[in-house]
GROMACS .gro file of C-alpha atoms in nm:
model
  187
    1MET     CA    1  -0.624   2.331   4.562
    2LYS     CA    2  -1.002   2.349   4.504
    3LYS     CA    3  -0.939   2.476   4.150
    4ILE     CA    4  -0.717   2.177   4.074
    5ILE     CA    5  -0.978   1.934   4.209
    6LYS     CA    6  -1.253   2.101   4.001
    7LEU     CA    7  -1.032   2.084   3.691
    8LEU     CA    8  -0.956   1.716   3.750
    9ALA     CA    9  -1.324   1.644   3.813
   10SER     CA   10  -1.426   1.806   3.484
   11ILE     CA   11  -1.155   1.619   3.291
   12THR     CA   12  -1.258   1.290   3.453
   13ALA     CA   13  -1.623   1.357   3.369
   14LEU     CA   14  -1.531   1.397   3.001
   15SER     CA   15  -1.303   1.091   2.987
   16PRO     CA   16  -1.567   0.833   2.885
   17THR     CA   17  -1.677   1.056   2.598
   18LEU     CA   18  -1.322   1.120   2.485
   19ILE     CA   19  -1.231   0.753   2.502
   20ALA     CA   20  -1.549   0.641   2.327
   21SER     CA   21  -1.500   0.881   2.039
   22SER     CA   22  -1.129   0.826   1.994
   23CYS     CA   23  -0.919   0.555   1.845
   24PHE     CA   24  -0.578   0.560   2.003
   25LEU     CA   25  -0.298   0.465   1.770
   26ASP     CA   26   0.022   0.379   1.949
   27GLY     CA   27   0.243   0.435   1.645
   28SER     CA   28   0.385   0.085   1.652
   29TYR     CA   29   0.381  -0.183   1.387
   30ASN     CA   30   0.556  -0.510   1.319
   31VAL     CA   31   0.842  -0.480   1.070
   32HIS     CA   32   0.958  -0.778   0.863
   33GLN     CA   33   1.337  -0.782   0.840
   34GLY     CA   34   1.494  -0.854   0.502
   35ASN     CA   35   1.312  -0.941   0.181
   36TRP     CA   36   0.999  -1.151   0.169
   37ASP     CA   37   1.013  -1.499   0.016
   38PHE     CA   38   0.691  -1.484  -0.186
   39ASN     CA   39   0.695  -1.863  -0.233
   40SER     CA   40   0.670  -1.917   0.143
   41PHE     CA   41   0.335  -1.742   0.197
   42GLY     CA   42   0.136  -2.058   0.137
   43ASN     CA   43  -0.236  -2.000   0.101
   44ILE     CA   44  -0.239  -1.623   0.148
   45GLU     CA   45  -0.555  -1.423   0.087
   46ASN     CA   46  -0.535  -1.204  -0.224
   47TYR     CA   47  -0.610  -0.837  -0.158
   48LYS     CA   48  -0.531  -0.897   0.209
   49ASN     CA   49  -0.628  -0.571   0.383
   50ILE     CA   50  -0.633  -0.392   0.045
   51ASP     CA   51  -0.929  -0.233  -0.135
   52LYS     CA   52  -0.918  -0.429  -0.461
   53ASN     CA   53  -1.080  -0.145  -0.659
   54SER     CA   54  -0.826   0.114  -0.542
   55ILE     CA   55  -0.516  -0.030  -0.711
   56LYS     CA   56  -0.386   0.207  -0.979
   57ILE     CA   57  -0.069   0.259  -1.179
   58ASN     CA   58   0.013   0.613  -1.291
   59PHE     CA   59   0.304   0.812  -1.423
   60LYS     CA   60   0.531   0.971  -1.163
   61ASN     CA   61   0.509   1.301  -1.349
   62ASN     CA   62   0.268   1.460  -1.591
   63TYR     CA   63   0.465   1.343  -1.896
   64SER     CA   64   0.366   1.475  -2.238
   65ILE     CA   65   0.257   1.229  -2.508
   66ASP     CA   66   0.580   1.313  -2.695
   67PHE     CA   67   0.789   1.227  -2.388
   68GLN     CA   68   0.595   0.903  -2.342
   69ASN     CA   69   0.648   0.814  -2.713
   70ASN     CA   70   1.013   0.921  -2.737
   71VAL     CA   71   1.152   0.830  -2.394
   72ILE     CA   72   0.933   0.592  -2.195
   73ALA     CA   73   0.796   0.368  -2.474
   74PRO     CA   74   1.146   0.287  -2.613
   75LYS     CA   75   1.262   0.192  -2.262
   76ILE     CA   76   0.960  -0.034  -2.221
   77LYS     CA   77   1.021  -0.195  -2.562
   78ASN     CA   78   1.381  -0.273  -2.457
   79ILE     CA   79   1.281  -0.454  -2.137
   80LYS     CA   80   1.437  -0.802  -2.142
   81THR     CA   81   1.460  -0.896  -1.773
   82ILE     CA   82   1.264  -0.851  -1.453
   83GLU     CA   83   1.539  -0.616  -1.332
   84ASP     CA   84   1.492  -0.399  -1.645
   85LEU     CA   85   1.117  -0.390  -1.578
   86LYS     CA   86   1.163  -0.294  -1.212
   87ARG     CA   87   1.406  -0.018  -1.311
   88VAL     CA   88   1.159   0.135  -1.563
   89ILE     CA   89   0.873   0.114  -1.311
   90ASP     CA   90   1.087   0.276  -1.042
   91GLU     CA   91   1.193   0.554  -1.278
   92HIS     CA   92   0.859   0.646  -1.438
   93PHE     CA   93   0.561   0.498  -1.250
   94ILE     CA   94   0.389   0.492  -0.914
   95ILE     CA   95   0.137   0.242  -0.784
   96SER     CA   96  -0.129   0.365  -0.544
   97ILE     CA   97  -0.371   0.171  -0.323
   98THR     CA   98  -0.607   0.207  -0.031
   99ALA     CA   99  -0.507  -0.004   0.266
  100LEU     CA  100  -0.775  -0.133   0.502
  101ARG     CA  101  -0.577  -0.123   0.823
  102PRO     CA  102  -0.714  -0.349   1.099
  103HIS     CA  103  -0.706  -0.196   1.447
  104SER     CA  104  -0.837  -0.268   1.795
  105GLY     CA  105  -0.981   0.018   1.999
  106TRP     CA  106  -1.208   0.096   2.290
  107GLY     CA  107  -1.578   0.180   2.278
  108ASP     CA  108  -1.851   0.289   2.514
  109GLY     CA  109  -1.813   0.131   2.853
  110TYR     CA  110  -1.447   0.067   2.773
  111ALA     CA  111  -1.528  -0.248   2.576
  112GLN     CA  112  -1.268  -0.344   2.319
  113PHE     CA  113  -1.375  -0.364   1.955
  114ASN     CA  114  -1.206  -0.427   1.622
  115HIS     CA  115  -1.241  -0.186   1.334
  116ILE     CA  116  -1.074  -0.077   1.011
  117HIS     CA  117  -0.883   0.241   0.932
  118ILE     CA  118  -0.876   0.345   0.568
  119GLU     CA  119  -0.533   0.467   0.464
  120ASN     CA  120  -0.469   0.603   0.115
  121ILE     CA  121  -0.122   0.508  -0.006
  122PRO     CA  122  -0.014   0.731  -0.298
  123ASN     CA  123   0.304   0.530  -0.367
  124VAL     CA  124   0.345   0.170  -0.246
  125PHE     CA  125   0.723   0.194  -0.278
  126LEU     CA  126   0.746   0.450   0.005
  127ASP     CA  127   0.670   0.413   0.376
  128HIS     CA  128   0.340   0.568   0.475
  129GLU     CA  129   0.191   0.662   0.813
  130LYS     CA  130   0.124   0.309   0.942
  131VAL     CA  131   0.174   0.103   0.628
  132LEU     CA  132   0.536   0.041   0.537
  133HIS     CA  133   0.662   0.023   0.179
  134PHE     CA  134   0.580  -0.275  -0.039
  135GLN     CA  135   0.814  -0.522  -0.201
  136MET     CA  136   0.719  -0.609  -0.560
  137HIS     CA  137   0.763  -0.961  -0.695
  138ILE     CA  138   0.726  -1.064  -1.058
  139ASP     CA  139   0.726  -1.441  -1.114
  140SER     CA  140   0.837  -1.425  -1.476
  141ILE     CA  141   0.909  -1.171  -1.750
  142GLU     CA  142   0.617  -1.341  -1.932
  143ASN     CA  143   0.389  -1.156  -1.687
  144PHE     CA  144   0.480  -0.833  -1.867
  145LYS     CA  145   0.348  -0.717  -2.206
  146PHE     CA  146   0.361  -0.400  -2.413
  147GLU     CA  147   0.115  -0.409  -2.702
  148ASN     CA  148  -0.077  -0.130  -2.877
  149ASN     CA  149   0.072   0.126  -2.639
  150ILE     CA  150  -0.067  -0.060  -2.336
  151MET     CA  151   0.179  -0.180  -2.074
  152SER     CA  152   0.042  -0.464  -1.863
  153LEU     CA  153   0.213  -0.630  -1.573
  154LYS     CA  154   0.103  -0.902  -1.333
  155ALA     CA  155   0.287  -0.871  -1.003
  156LYS     CA  156   0.264  -0.954  -0.633
  157PHE     CA  157   0.310  -0.692  -0.363
  158ALA     CA  158   0.378  -0.742   0.009
  159SER     CA  159   0.421  -0.470   0.271
  160LYS     CA  160   0.709  -0.476   0.515
  161ASN     CA  161   0.449  -0.495   0.795
  162PHE     CA  162   0.410  -0.854   0.908
  163ASP     CA  163   0.085  -1.001   1.033
  164LYS     CA  164   0.097  -1.034   1.413
  165ASN     CA  165  -0.102  -1.359   1.382
  166ASN     CA  166   0.144  -1.506   1.131
  167LYS     CA  167   0.491  -1.352   1.120
  168ASN     CA  168   0.563  -1.540   0.797
  169GLN     CA  169   0.301  -1.339   0.608
  170PRO     CA  170   0.268  -0.968   0.532
  171LEU     CA  171  -0.019  -0.774   0.686
  172TYR     CA  172  -0.093  -0.619   0.344
  173TYR     CA  173  -0.071  -0.823   0.025
  174PHE     CA  174  -0.210  -0.828  -0.326
  175GLU     CA  175  -0.152  -0.990  -0.663
  176HIS     CA  176  -0.286  -0.781  -0.947
  177GLU     CA  177  -0.257  -0.711  -1.318
  178LEU     CA  178  -0.176  -0.344  -1.373
  179GLN     CA  179  -0.234  -0.169  -1.705
  180ILE     CA  180  -0.146   0.177  -1.830
  181LYS     CA  181  -0.152   0.346  -2.170
  182VAL     CA  182   0.191   0.476  -2.268
  183GLY     CA  183   0.219   0.718  -2.557
  184GLY     CA  184   0.010   0.694  -2.869
  185GLN     CA  185  -0.098   0.962  -3.109
  186ASN     CA  186  -0.052   1.322  -3.010
  187GLY     CA  187  -0.352   1.546  -3.047
   0.00000   0.00000   0.00000
């Protein structure tokens, strides 16, 4: 019995240090059901909980210049609708970001404090640890261009996480113009 009491006493003595140096994540998040209505967000902050400088578009695979010229570029040139554009993006591209995930935790003396977790999201179209997948919205096909082997696209992105302070808005949101070089001269 004395051994158990000593063990509990040593664990209790370490508790303030453990609590002060830890950020407990409960694994829960608020999930928006269905698709977002991007027109209903009102005056939403751009780059909401997103590192603006982290947004990148890349190829899904390490495609050769020949493959880009002979397969991907012709598909891009044949894009006529937003659905065509989404299909080509889904097939050949990924969009990566860094999310700035707000979180409340406990500090020294058990005082609550707010802080940010940085979460790298390698593909916004897949669920990640605490940040759910993003829905992409393109207002018009006019927001897409393919000139001089540069594909550019202006789109809005909203995560399936909703903001606990406003359930009608996503917790993570950004509107951004993405650009990527597709094909060109080989060698």
